[in-house]
Coordinates of N, CA and C in Angstrom, one line a residue:
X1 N -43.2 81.1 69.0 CA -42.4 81.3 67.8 C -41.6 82.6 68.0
X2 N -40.1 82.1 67.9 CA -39.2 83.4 67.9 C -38.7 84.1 66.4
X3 N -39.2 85.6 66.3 CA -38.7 86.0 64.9 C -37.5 86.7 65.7
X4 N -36.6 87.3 64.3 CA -35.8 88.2 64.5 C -36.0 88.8 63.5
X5 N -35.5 90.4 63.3 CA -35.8 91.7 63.0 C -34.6 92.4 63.1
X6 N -34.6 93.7 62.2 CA -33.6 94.3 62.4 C -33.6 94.8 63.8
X7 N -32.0 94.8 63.9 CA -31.4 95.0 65.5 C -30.9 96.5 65.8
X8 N -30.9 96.9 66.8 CA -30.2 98.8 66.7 C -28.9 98.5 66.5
X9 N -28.1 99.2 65.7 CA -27.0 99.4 65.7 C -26.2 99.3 67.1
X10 N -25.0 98.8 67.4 CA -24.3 98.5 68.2 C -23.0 97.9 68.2
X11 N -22.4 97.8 69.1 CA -20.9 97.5 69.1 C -20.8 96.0 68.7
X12 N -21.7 95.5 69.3 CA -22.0 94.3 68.6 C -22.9 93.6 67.4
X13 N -23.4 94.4 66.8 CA -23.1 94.4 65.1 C -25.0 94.4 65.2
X14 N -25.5 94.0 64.1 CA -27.2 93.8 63.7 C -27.3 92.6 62.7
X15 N -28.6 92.1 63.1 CA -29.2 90.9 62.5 C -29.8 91.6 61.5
X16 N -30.1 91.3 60.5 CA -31.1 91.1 59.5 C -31.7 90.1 59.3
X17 N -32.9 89.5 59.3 CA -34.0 88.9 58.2 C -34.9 89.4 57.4
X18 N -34.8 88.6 56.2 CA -35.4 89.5 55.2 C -36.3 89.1 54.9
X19 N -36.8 87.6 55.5 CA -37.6 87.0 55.4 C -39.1 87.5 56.2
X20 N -39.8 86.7 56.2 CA -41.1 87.4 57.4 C -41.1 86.5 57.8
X21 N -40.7 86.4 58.9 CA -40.5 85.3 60.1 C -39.6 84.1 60.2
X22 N -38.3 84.2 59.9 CA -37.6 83.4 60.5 C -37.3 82.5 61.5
X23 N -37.2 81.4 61.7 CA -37.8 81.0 63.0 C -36.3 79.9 63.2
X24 N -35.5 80.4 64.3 CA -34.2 79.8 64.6 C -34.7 78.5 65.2
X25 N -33.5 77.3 64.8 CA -33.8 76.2 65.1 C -33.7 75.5 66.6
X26 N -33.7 74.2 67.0 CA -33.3 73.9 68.4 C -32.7 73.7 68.8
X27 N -31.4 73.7 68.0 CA -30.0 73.3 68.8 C -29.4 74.4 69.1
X28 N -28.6 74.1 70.5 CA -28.1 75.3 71.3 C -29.0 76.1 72.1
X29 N -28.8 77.1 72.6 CA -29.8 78.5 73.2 C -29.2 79.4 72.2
X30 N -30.3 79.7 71.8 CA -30.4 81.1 70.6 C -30.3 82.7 71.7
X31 N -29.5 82.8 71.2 CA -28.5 84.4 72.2 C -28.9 85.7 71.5
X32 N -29.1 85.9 70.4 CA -29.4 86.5 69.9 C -30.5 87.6 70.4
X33 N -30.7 89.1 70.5 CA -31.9 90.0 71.3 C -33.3 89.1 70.5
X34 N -34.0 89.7 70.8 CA -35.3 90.2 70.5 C -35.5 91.0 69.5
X35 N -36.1 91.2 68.6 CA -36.8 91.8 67.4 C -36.5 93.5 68.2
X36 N -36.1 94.1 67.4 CA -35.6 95.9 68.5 C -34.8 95.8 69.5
X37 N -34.4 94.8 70.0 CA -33.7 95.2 71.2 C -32.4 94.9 70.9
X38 N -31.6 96.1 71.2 CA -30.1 95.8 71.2 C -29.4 94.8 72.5
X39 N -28.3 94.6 71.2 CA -27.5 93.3 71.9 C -27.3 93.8 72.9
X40 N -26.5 93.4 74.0 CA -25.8 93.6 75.4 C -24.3 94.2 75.0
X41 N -23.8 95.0 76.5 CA -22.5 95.3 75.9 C -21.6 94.0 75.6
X42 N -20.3 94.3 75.4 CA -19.3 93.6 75.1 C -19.1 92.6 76.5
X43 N -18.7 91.4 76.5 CA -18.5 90.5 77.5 C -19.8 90.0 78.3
X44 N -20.9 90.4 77.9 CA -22.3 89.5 78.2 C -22.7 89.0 77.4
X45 N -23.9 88.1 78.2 CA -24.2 86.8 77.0 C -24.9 87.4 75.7
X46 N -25.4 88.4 76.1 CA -26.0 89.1 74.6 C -25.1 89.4 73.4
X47 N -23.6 89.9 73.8 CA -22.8 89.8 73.2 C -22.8 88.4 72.1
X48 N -23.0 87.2 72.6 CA -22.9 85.6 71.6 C -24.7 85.6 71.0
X49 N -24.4 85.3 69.5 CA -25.4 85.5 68.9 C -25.5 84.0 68.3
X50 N -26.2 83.2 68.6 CA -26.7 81.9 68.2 C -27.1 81.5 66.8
X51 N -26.7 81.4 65.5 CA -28.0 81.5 64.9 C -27.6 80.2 64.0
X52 N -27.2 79.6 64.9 CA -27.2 78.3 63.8 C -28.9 77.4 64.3
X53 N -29.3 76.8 62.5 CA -30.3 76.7 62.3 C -31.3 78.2 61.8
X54 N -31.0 79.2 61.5 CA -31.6 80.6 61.6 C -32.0 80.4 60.1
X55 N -33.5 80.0 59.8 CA -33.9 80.4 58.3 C -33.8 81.8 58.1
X56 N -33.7 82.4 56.7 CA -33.9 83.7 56.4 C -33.3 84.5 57.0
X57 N -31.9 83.9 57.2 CA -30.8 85.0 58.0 C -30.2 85.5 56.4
X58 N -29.7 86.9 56.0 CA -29.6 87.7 55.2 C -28.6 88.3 55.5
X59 N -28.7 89.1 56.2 CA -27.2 90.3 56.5 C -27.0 90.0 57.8
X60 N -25.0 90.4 57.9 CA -24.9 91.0 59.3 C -24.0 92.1 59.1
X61 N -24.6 93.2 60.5 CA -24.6 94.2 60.1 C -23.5 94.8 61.0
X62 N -22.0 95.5 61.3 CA -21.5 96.1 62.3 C -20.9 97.6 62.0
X63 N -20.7 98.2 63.0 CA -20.6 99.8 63.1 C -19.3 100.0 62.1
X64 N -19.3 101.2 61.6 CA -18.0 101.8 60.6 C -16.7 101.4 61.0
X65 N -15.5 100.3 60.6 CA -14.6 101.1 61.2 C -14.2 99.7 62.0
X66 N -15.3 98.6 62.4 CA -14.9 97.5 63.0 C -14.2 96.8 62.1
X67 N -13.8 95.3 62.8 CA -13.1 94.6 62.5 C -13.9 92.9 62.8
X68 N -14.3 92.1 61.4 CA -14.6 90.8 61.4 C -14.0 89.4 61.3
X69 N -13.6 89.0 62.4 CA -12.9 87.6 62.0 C -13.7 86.6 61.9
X70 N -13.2 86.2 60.7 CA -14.1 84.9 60.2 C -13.3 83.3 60.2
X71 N -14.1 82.3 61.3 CA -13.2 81.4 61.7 C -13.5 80.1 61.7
X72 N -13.0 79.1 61.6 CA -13.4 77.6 61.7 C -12.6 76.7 60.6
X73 N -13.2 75.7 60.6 CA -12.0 74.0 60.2 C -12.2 74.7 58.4
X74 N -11.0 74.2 58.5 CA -10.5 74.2 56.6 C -11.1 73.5 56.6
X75 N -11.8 73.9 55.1 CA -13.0 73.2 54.1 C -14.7 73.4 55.0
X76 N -14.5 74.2 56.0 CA -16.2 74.7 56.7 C -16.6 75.7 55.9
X77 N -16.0 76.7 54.8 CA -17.3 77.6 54.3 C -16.5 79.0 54.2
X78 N -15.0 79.3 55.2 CA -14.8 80.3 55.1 C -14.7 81.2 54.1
X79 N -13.6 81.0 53.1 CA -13.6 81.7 51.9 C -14.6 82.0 51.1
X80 N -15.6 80.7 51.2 CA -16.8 81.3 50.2 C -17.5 81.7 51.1
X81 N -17.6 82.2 52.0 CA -18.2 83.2 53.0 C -18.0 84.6 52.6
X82 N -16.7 84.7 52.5 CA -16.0 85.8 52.6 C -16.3 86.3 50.9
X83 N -16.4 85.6 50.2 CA -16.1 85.7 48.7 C -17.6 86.4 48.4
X84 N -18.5 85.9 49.0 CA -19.7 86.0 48.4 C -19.9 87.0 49.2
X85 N -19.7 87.2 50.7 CA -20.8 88.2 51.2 C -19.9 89.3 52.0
X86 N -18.6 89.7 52.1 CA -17.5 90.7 52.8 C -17.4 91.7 51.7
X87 N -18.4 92.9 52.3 CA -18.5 93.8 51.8 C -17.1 94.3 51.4
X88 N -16.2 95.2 50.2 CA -15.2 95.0 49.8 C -14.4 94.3 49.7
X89 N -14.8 92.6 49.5 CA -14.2 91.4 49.2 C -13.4 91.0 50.0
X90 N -13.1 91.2 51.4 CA -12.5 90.5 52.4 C -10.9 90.5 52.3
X91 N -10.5 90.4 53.2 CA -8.5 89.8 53.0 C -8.8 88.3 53.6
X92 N -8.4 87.4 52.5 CA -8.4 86.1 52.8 C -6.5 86.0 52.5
X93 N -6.1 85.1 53.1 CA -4.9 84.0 52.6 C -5.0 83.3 51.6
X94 N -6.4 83.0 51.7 CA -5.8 81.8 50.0 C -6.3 82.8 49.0
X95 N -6.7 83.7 49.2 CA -6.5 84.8 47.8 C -5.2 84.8 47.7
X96 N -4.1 85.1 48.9 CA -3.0 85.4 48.4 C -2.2 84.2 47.6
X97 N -2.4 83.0 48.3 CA -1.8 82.1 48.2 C -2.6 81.9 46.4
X98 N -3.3 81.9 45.8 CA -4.0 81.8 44.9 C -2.9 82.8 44.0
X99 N -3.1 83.8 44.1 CA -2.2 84.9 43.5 C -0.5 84.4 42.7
X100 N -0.1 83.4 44.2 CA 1.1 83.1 43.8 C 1.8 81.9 43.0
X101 N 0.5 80.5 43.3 CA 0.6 79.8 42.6 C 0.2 80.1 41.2
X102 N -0.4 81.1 40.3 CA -0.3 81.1 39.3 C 0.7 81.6 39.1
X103 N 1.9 82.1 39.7 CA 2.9 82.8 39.3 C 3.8 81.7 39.2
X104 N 3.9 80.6 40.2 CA 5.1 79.4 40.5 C 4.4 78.5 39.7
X105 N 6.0 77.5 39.0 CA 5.8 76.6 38.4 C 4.8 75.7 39.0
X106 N 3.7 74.6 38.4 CA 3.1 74.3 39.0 C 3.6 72.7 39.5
X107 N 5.0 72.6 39.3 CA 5.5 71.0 39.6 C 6.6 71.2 41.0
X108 N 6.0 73.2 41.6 CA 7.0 73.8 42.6 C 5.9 73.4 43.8
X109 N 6.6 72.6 45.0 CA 5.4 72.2 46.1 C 5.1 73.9 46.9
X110 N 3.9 73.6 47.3 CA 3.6 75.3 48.4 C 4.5 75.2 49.0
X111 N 4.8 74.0 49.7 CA 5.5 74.5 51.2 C 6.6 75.1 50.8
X112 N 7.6 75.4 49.6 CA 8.2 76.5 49.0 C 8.1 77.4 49.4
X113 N 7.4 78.0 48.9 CA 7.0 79.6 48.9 C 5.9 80.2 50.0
X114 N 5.4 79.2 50.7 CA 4.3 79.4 51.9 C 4.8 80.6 52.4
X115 N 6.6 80.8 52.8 CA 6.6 81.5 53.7 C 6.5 83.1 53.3
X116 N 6.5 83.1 51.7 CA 6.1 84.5 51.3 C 5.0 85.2 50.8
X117 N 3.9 83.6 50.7 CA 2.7 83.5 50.4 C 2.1 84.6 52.0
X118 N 2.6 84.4 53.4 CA 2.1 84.4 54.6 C 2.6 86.0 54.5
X119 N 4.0 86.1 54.0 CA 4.3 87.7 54.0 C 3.6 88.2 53.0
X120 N 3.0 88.3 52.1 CA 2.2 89.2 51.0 C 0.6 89.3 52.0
X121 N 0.4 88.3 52.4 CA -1.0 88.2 53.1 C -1.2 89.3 54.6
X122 N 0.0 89.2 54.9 CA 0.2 89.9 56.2 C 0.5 91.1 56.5
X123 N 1.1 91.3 55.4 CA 1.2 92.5 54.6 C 0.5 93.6 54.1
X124 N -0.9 92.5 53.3 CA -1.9 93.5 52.7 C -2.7 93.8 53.7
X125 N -2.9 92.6 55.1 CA -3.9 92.6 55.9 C -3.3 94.2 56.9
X126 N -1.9 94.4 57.0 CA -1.9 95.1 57.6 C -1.5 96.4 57.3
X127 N -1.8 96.7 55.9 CA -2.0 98.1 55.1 C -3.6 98.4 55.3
X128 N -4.5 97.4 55.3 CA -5.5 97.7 55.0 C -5.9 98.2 56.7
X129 N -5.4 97.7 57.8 CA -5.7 98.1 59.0 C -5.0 99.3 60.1
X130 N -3.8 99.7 58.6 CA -3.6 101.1 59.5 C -4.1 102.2 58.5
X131 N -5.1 101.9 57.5 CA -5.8 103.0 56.6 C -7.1 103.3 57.6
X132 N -7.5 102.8 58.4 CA -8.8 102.5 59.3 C -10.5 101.9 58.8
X133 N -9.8 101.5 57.8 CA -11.0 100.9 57.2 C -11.8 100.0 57.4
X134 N -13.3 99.1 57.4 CA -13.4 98.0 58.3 C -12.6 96.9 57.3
X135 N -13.0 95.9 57.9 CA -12.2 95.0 57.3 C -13.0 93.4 58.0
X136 N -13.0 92.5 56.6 CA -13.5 91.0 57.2 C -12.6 90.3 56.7
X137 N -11.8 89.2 57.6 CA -10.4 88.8 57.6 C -10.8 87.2 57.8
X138 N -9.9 86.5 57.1 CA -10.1 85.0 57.4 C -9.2 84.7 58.5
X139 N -9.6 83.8 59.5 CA -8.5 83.7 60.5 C -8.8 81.8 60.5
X140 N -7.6 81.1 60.2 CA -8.0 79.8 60.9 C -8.3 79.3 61.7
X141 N -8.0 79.9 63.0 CA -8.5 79.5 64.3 C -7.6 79.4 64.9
X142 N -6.0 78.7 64.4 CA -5.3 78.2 65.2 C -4.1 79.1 66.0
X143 N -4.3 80.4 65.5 CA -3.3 81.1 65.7 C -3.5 82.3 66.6
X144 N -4.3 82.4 68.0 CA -4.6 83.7 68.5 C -4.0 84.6 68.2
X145 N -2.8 84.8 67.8 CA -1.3 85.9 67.9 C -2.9 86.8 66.9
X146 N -3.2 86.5 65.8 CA -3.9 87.3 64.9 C -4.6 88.0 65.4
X147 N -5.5 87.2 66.2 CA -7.3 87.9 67.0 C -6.8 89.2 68.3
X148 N -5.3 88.9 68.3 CA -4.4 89.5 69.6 C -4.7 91.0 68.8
X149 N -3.7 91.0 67.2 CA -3.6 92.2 66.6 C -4.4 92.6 65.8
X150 N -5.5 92.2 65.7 CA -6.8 92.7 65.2 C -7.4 93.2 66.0
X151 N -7.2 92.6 67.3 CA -8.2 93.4 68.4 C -7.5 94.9 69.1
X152 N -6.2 94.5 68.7 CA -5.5 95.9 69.5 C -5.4 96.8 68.4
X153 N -6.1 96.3 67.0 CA -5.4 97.3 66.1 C -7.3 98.1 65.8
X154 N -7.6 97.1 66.3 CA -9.4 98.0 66.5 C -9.6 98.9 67.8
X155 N -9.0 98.3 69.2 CA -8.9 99.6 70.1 C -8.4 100.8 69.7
X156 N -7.4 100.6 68.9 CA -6.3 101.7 68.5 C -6.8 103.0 68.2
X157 N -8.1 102.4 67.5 CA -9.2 103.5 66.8 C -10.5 103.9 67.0
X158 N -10.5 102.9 68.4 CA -11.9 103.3 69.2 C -12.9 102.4 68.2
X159 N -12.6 101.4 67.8 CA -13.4 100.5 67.0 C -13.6 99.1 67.7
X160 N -14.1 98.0 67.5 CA -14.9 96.5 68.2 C -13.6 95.7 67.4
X161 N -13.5 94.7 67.8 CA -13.3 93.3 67.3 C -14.3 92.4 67.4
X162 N -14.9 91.4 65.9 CA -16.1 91.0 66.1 C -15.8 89.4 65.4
X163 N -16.0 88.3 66.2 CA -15.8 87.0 65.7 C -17.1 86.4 64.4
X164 N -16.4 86.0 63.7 CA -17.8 84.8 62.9 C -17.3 83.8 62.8
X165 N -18.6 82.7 63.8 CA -17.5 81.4 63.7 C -18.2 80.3 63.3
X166 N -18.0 79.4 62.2 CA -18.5 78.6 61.6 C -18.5 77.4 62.1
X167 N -19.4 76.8 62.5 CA -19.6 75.5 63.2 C -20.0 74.5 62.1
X168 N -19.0 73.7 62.0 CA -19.1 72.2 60.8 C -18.3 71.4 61.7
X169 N -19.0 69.9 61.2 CA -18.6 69.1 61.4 C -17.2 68.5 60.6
X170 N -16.3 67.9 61.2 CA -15.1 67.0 60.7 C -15.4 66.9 59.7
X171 N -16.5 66.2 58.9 CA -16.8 65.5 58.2 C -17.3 66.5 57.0
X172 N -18.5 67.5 57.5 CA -18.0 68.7 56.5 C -17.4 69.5 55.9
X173 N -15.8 69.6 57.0 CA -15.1 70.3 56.5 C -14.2 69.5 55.6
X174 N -14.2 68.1 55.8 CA -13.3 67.4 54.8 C -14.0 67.3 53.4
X175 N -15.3 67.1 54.0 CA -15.9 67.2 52.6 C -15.9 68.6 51.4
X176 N -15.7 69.2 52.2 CA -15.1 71.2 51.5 C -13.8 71.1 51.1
X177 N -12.7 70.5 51.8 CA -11.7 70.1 51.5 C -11.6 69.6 50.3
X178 N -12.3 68.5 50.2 CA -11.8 67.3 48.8 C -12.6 68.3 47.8
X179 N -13.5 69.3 48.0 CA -14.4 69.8 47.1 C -13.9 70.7 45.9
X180 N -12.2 71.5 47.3 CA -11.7 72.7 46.9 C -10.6 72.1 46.1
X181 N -10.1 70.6 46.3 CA -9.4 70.4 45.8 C -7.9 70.3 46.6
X182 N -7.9 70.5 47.6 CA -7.0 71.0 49.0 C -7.2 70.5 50.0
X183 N -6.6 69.5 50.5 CA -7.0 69.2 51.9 C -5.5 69.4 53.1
X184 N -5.8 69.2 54.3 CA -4.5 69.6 55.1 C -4.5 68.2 56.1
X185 N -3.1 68.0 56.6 CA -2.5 66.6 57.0 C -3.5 66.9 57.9
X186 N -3.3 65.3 59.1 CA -3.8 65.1 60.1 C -3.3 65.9 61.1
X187 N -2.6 66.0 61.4 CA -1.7 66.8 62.1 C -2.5 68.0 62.3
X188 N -2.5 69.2 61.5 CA -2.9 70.5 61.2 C -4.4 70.2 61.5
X189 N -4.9 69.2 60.8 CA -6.7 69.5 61.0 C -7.0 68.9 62.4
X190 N -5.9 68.3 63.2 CA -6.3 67.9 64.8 C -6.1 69.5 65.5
X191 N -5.2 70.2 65.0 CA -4.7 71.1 65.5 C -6.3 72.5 65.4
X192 N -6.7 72.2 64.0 CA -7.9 73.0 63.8 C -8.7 72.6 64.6
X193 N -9.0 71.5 64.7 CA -10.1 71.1 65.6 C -10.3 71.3 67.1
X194 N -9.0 71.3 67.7 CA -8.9 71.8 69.2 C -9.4 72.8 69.0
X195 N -8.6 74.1 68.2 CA -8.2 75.6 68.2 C -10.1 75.7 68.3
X196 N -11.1 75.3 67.5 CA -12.3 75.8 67.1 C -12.6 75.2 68.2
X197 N -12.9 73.8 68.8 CA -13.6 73.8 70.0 C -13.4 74.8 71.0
X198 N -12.6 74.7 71.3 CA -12.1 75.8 72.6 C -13.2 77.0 72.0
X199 N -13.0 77.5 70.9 CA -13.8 79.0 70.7 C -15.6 78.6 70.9
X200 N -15.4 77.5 70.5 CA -17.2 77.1 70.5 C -17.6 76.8 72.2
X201 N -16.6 76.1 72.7 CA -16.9 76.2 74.7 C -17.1 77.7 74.8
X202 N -15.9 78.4 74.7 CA -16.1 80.2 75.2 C -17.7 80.3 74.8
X203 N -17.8 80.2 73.6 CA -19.1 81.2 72.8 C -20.1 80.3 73.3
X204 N -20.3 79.0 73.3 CA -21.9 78.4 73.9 C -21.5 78.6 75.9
X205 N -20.6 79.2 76.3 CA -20.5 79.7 77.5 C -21.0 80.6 77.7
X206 N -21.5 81.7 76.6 CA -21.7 82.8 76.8 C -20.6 84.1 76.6
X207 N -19.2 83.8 76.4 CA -18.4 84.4 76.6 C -17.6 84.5 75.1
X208 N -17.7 85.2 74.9 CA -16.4 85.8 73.1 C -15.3 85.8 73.7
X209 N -14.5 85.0 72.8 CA -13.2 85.1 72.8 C -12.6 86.3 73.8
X210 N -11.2 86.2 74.0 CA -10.7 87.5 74.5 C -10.5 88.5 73.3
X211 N -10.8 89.9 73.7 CA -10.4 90.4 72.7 C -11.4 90.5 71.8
X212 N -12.4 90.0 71.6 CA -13.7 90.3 70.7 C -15.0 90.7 71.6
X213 N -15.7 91.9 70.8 CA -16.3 92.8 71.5 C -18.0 91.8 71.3
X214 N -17.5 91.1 70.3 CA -19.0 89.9 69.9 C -18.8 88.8 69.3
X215 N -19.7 87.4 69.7 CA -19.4 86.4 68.8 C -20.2 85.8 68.0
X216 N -20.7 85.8 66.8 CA -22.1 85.2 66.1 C -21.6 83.5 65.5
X217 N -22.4 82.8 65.8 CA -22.4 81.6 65.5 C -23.2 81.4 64.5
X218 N -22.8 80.4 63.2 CA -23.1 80.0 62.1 C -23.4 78.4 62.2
X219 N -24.1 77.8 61.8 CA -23.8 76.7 60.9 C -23.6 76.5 59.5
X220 N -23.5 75.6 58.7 CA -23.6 76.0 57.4 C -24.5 76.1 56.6
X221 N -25.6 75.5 57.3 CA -26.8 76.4 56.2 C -27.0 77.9 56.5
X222 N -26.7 78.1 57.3 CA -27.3 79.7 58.1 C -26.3 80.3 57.1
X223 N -24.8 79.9 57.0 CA -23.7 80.4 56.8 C -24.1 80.7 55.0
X224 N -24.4 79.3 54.6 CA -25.1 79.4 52.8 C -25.7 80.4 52.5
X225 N -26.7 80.9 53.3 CA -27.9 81.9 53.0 C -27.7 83.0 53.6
X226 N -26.4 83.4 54.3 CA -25.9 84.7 54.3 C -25.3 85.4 53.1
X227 N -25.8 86.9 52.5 CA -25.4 87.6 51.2 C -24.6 88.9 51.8
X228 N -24.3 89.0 52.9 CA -23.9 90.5 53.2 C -23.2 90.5 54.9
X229 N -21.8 90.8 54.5 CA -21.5 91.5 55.9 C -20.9 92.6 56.1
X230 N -21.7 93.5 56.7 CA -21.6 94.9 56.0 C -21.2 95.7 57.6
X231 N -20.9 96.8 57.1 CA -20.6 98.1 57.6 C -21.5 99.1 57.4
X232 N -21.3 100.0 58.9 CA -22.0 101.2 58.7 C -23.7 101.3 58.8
X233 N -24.0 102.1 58.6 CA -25.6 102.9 58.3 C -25.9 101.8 56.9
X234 N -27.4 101.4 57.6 CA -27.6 100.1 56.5 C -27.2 99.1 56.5
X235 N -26.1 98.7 57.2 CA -25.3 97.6 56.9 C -26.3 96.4 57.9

């Protein structure tokens, strides 16, 4: 029986359970250290942290100052990831986008104003990343250009880029979709679905993304019963 335990601080971030004995499930290889032992540097397999199936996962924890992308299929969990547990409430898109549809008529389609919905969003994301602050950012997956300037805007300042990536099924994520009230054509969700496999090959390869210093894998129950993704001492 494998527990996990708080982790040493490191580039590649800390587990918490808060439970007494957590005991990760059987799908995949669980990457994750040992109970005290810190992860591996950046670009080894210790780097990919497994924890889908992980009862009594609680926090995740990374150094001051980093940077968290949180990623996977519209309607898998992101936002209320980020809503519930991104320590000063995260920069999501559909916050922004949320912001503006209460402003526009509601008989005005998005694809309207999408394209200033993207500029307010890109905007705040990138006020917030030359103040040096950390930051947990929603990324859909499909667009590396983002994980490109998140990660050069974390070297910038001698800080990590650190992936979270939500593993759902099609069928989950549509189900989140119809849930939120929002769903996306076929088109776009074929498009998601490449963009996330590919990240899920790298990471059950052993390998994080380019450009990210760590990768922790979720499912969505693991993802449910996360309350905190924190920064710093404690976190």
């Amino acid at each position: 029986m494998r527990r996990f335990g708080v982790l040493a601080a490191t580039s590649t971030g800390t587990v918490e359970n808060t439970l007494a004995g957590g005991v990760p499930g059987q799908r995949g290889v669980v990457r994750a250290p040992a109970a005290g032992m810190a992860a591996g540097p950046a670009g080894t397999p210790g780097a990919v942290r497994d924890l889908r199936g992980t009862e009594g996962l609680r926090r995740l924890g990374f150094a001051d100052g980093d940077i968290v992308v949180v990623s996977g299929l519209p309607g898998g969990g992101k936002s209320t990831l980020i809503k519930r547990a991104a320590e000063g409430g995260g920069i999501d898109s559909q916050d922004a986008r949320e912001r503006w549809e209460r402003l526009m008529p509601a008989a005005l389609p998005y694809a309207v104003y999408r394209p200033a919905v993207r500029v307010a969003h890109y905007w705040g994301l990138w006020r917030v990343l030359r103040s040096g602050a950390p930051a947990v950012v929603h990324d859909c997956g499909t667009q590396s250009w983002v994980r490109a300037l998140l990660a050069s805007a974390a070297r910038r300042r001698g800080r990590a880029l650190h992936l979270v990536l939500l593993d759902t099924t099609p069928e989950e994520a549509r189900a989140g979709q119809a849930a939120r009230g929002r769903g996306v054509s076929a088109y776009a969700f074929a498009r998601h679905r490449g963009a996330v496999a590919r990240l899920l090959r790298e990471a059950e390869a052993g390998r994080p993304p380019a450009g990210c210093a760590s990768v922790t894998l979720l499912d969505r129950p693991a993802a449910s019963r996360l309350t905190s993704i924190g920064f710093g001492q404690g976190a």
